[in-house]
mmCIF file with all atom_site columns, N, CA and C in Angstrom:
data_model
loop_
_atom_site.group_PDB
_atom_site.id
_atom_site.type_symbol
_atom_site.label_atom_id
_atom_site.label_alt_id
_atom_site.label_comp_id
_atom_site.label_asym_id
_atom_site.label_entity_id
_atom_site.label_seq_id
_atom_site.pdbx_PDB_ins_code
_atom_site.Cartn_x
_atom_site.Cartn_y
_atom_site.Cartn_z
_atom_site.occupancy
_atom_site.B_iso_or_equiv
_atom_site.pdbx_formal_charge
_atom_site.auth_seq_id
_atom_site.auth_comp_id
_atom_site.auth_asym_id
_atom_site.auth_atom_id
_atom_site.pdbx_PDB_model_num
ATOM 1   N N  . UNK A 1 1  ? 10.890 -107.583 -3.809 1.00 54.00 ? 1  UNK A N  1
ATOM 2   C CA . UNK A 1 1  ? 11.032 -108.683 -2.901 1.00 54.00 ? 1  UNK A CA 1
ATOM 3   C C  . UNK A 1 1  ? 11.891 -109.760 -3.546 1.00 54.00 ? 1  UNK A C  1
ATOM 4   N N  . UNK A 1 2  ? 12.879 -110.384 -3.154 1.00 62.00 ? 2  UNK A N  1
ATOM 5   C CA . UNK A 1 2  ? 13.745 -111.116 -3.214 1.00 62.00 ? 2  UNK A CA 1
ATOM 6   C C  . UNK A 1 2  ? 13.360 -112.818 -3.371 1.00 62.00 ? 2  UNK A C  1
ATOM 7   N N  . UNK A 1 3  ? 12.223 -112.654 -3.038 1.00 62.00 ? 3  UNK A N  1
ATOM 8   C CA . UNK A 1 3  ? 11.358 -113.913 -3.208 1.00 62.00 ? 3  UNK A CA 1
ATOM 9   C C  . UNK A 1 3  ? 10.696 -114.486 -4.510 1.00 62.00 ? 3  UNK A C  1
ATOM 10  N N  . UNK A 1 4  ? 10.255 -113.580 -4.638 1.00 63.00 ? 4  UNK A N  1
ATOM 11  C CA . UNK A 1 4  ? 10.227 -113.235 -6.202 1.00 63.00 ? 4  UNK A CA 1
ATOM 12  C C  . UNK A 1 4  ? 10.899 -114.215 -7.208 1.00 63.00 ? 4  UNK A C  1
ATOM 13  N N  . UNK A 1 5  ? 12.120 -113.705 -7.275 1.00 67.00 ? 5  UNK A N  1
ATOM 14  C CA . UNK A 1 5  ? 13.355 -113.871 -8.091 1.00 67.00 ? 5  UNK A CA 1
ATOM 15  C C  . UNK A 1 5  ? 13.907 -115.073 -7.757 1.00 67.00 ? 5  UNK A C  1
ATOM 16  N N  . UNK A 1 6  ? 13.374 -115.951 -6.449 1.00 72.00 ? 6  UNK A N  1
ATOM 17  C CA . UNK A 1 6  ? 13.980 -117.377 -6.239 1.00 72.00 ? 6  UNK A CA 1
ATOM 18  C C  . UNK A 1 6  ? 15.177 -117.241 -5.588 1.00 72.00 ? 6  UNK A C  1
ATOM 19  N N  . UNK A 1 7  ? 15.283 -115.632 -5.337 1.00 78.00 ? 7  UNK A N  1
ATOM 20  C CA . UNK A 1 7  ? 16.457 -115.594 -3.994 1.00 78.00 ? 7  UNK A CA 1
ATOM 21  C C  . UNK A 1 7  ? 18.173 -115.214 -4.567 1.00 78.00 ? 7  UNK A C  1
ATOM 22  N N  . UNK A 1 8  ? 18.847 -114.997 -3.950 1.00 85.00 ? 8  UNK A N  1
ATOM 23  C CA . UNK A 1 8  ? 20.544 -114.802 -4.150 1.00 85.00 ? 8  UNK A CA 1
ATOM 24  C C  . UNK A 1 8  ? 21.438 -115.015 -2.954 1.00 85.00 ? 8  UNK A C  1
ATOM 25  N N  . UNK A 1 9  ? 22.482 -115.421 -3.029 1.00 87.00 ? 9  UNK A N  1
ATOM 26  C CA . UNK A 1 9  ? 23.366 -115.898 -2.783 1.00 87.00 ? 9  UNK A CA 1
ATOM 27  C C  . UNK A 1 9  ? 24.276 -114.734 -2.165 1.00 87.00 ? 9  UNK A C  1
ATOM 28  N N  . UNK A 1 10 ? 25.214 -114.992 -0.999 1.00 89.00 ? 10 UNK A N  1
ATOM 29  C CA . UNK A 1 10 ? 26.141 -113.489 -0.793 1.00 89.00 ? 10 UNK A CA 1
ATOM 30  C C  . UNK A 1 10 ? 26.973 -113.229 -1.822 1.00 89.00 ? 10 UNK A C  1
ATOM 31  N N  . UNK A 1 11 ? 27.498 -113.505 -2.863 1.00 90.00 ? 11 UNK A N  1
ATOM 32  C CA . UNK A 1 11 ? 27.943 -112.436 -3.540 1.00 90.00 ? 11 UNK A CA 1
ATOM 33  C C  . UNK A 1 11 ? 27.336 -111.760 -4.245 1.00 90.00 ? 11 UNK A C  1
ATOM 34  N N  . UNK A 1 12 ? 26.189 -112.856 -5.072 1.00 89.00 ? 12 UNK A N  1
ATOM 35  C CA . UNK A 1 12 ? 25.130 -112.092 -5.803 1.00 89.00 ? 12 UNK A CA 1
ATOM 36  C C  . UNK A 1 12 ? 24.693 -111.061 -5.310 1.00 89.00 ? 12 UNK A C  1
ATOM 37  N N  . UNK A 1 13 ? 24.386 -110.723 -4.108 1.00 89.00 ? 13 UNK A N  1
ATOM 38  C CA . UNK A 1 13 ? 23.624 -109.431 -3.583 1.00 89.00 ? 13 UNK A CA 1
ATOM 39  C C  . UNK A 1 13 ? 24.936 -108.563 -2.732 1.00 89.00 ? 13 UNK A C  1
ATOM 40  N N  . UNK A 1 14 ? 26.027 -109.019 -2.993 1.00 90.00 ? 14 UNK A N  1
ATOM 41  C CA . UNK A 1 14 ? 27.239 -107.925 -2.888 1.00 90.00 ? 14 UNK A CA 1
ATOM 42  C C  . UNK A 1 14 ? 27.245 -107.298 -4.033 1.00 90.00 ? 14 UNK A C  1
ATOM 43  N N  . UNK A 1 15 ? 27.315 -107.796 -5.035 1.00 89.00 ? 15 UNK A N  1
ATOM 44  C CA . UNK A 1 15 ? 27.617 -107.576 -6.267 1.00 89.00 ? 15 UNK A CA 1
ATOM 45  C C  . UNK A 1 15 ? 26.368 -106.353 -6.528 1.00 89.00 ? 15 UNK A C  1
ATOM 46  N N  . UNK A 1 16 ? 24.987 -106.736 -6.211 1.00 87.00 ? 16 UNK A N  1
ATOM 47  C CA . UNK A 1 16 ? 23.832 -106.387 -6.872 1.00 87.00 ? 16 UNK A CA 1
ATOM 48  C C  . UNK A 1 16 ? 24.108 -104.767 -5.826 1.00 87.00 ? 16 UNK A C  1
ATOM 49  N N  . UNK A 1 17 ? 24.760 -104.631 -5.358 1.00 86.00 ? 17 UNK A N  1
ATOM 50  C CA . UNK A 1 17 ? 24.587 -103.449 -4.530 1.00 86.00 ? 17 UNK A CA 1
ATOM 51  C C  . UNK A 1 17 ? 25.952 -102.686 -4.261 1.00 86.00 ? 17 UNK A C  1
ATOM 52  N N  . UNK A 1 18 ? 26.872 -102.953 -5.229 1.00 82.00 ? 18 UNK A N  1
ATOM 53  C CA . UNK A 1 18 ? 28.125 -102.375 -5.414 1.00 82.00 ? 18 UNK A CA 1
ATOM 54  C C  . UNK A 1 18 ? 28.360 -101.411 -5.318 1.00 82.00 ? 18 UNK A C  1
ATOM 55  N N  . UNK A 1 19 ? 27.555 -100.440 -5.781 1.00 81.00 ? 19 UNK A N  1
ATOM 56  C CA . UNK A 1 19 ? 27.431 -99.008  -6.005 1.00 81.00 ? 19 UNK A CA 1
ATOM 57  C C  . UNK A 1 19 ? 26.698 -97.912  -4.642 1.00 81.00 ? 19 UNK A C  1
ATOM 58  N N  . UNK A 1 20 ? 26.211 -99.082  -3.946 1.00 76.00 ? 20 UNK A N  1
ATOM 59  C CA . UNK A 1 20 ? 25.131 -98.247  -2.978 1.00 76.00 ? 20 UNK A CA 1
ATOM 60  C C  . UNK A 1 20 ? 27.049 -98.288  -1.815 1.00 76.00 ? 20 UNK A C  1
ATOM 61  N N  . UNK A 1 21 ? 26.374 -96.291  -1.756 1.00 80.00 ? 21 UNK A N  1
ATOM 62  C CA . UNK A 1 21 ? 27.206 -95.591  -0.649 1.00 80.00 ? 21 UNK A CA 1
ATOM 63  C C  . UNK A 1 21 ? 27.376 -95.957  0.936  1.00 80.00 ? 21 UNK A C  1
ATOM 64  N N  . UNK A 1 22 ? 27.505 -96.896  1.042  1.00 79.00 ? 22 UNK A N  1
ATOM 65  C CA . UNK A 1 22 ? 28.173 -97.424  2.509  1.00 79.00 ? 22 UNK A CA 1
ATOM 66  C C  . UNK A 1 22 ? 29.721 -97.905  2.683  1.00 79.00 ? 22 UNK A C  1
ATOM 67  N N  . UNK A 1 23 ? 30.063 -97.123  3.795  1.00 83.00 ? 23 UNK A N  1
ATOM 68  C CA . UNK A 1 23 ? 31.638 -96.525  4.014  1.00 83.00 ? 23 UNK A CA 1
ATOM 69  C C  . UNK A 1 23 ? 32.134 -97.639  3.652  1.00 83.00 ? 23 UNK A C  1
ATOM 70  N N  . UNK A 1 24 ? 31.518 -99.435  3.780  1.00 80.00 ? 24 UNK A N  1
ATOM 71  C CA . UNK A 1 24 ? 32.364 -100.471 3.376  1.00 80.00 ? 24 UNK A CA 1
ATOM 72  C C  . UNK A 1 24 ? 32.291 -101.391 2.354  1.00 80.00 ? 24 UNK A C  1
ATOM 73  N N  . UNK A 1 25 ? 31.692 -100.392 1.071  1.00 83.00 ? 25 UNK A N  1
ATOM 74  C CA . UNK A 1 25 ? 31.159 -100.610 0.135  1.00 83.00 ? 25 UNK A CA 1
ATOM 75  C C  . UNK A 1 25 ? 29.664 -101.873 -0.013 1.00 83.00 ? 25 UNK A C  1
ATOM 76  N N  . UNK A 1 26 ? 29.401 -102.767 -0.625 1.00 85.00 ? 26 UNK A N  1
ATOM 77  C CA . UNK A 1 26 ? 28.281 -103.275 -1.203 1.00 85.00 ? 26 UNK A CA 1
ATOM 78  C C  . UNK A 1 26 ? 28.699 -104.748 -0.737 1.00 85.00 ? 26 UNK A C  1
ATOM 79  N N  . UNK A 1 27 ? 29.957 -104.965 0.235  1.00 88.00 ? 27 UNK A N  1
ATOM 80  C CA . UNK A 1 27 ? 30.286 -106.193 1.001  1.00 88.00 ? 27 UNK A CA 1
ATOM 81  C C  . UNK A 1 27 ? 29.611 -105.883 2.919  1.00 88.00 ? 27 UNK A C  1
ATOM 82  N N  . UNK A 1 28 ? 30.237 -104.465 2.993  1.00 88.00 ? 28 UNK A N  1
ATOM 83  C CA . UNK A 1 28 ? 29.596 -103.513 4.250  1.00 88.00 ? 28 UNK A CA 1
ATOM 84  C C  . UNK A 1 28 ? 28.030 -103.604 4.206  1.00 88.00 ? 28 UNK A C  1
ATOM 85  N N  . UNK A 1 29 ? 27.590 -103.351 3.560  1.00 90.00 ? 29 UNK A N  1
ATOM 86  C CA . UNK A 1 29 ? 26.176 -103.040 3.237  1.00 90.00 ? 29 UNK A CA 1
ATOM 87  C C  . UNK A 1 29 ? 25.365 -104.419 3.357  1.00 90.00 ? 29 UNK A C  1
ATOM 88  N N  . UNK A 1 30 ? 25.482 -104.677 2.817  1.00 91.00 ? 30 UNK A N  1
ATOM 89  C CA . UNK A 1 30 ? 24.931 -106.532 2.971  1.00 91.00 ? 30 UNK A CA 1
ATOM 90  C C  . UNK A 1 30 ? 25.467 -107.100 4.385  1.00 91.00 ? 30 UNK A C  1
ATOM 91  N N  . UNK A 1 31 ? 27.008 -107.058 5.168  1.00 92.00 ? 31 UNK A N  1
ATOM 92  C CA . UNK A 1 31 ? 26.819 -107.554 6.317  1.00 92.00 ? 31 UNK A CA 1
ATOM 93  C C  . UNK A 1 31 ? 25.666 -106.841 6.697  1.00 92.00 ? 31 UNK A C  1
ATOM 94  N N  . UNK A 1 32 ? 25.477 -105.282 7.410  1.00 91.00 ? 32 UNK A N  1
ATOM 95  C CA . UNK A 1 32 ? 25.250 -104.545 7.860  1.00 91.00 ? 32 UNK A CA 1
ATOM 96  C C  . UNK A 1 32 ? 23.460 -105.067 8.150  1.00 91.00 ? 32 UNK A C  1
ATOM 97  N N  . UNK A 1 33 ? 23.089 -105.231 6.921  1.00 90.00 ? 33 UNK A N  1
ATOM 98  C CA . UNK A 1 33 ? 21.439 -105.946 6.782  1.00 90.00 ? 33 UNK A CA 1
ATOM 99  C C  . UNK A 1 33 ? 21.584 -107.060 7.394  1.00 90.00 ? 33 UNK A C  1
ATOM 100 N N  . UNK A 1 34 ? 22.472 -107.665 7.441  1.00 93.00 ? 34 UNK A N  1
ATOM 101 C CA . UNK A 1 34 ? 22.118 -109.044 7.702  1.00 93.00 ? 34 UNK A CA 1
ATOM 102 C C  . UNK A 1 34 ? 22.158 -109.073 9.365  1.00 93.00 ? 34 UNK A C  1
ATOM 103 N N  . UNK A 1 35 ? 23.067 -107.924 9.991  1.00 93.00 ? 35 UNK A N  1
ATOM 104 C CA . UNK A 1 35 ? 23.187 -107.926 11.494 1.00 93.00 ? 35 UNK A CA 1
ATOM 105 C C  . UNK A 1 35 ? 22.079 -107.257 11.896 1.00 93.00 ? 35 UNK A C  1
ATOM 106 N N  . UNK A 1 36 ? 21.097 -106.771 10.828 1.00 95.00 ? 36 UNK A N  1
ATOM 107 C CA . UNK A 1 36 ? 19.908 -105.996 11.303 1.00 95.00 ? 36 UNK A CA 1
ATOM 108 C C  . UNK A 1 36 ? 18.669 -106.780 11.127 1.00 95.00 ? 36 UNK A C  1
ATOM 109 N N  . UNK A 1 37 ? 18.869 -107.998 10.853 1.00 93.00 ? 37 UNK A N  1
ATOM 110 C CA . UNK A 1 37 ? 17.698 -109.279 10.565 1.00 93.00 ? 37 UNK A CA 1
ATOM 111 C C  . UNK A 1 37 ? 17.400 -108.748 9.507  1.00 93.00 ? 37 UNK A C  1
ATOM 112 N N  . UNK A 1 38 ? 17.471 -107.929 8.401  1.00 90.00 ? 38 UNK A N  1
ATOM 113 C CA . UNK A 1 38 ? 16.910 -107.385 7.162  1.00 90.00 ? 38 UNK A CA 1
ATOM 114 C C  . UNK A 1 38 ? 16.923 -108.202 5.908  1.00 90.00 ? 38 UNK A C  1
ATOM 115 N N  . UNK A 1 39 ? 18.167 -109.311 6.102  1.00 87.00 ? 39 UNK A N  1
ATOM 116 C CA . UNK A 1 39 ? 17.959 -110.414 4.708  1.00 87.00 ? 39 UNK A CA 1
ATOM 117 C C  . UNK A 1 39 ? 18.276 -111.590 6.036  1.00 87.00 ? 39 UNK A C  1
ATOM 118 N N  . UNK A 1 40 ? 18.040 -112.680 5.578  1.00 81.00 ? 40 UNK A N  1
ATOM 119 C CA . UNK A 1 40 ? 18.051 -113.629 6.138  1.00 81.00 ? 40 UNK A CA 1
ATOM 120 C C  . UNK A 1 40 ? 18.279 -115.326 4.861  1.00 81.00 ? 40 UNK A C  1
ATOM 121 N N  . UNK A 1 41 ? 18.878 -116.079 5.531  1.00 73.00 ? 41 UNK A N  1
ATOM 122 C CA . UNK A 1 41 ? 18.499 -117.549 4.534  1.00 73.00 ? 41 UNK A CA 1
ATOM 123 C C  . UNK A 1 41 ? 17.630 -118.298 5.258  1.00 73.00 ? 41 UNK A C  1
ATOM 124 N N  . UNK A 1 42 ? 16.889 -118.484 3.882  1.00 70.00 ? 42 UNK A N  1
ATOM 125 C CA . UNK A 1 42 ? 15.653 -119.237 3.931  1.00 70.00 ? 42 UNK A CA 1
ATOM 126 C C  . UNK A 1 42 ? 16.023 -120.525 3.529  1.00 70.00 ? 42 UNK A C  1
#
């Protein structure tokens, strides 16, 4: 949980997910959550 940790920032969690396989890499992937309500700012 992300809460945890006091939270990140969009690149921080572009960055933190660079590697994960989505066709528009770890910038794709993070929109993608975010159009799915899956991260949100608090």
């Amino acid at each position: 949980m992300l809460a945890a940790y006091g939270g990140a920032d969009y690149e921080e969690l572009v960055a933190a997910v660079g590697q994960h396989q989505h066709p528009a890499g770890g910038k794709g992937f993070v929109d993608y959550c975010i159009r799915n309500g899956w991260l949100r700012r608090q």
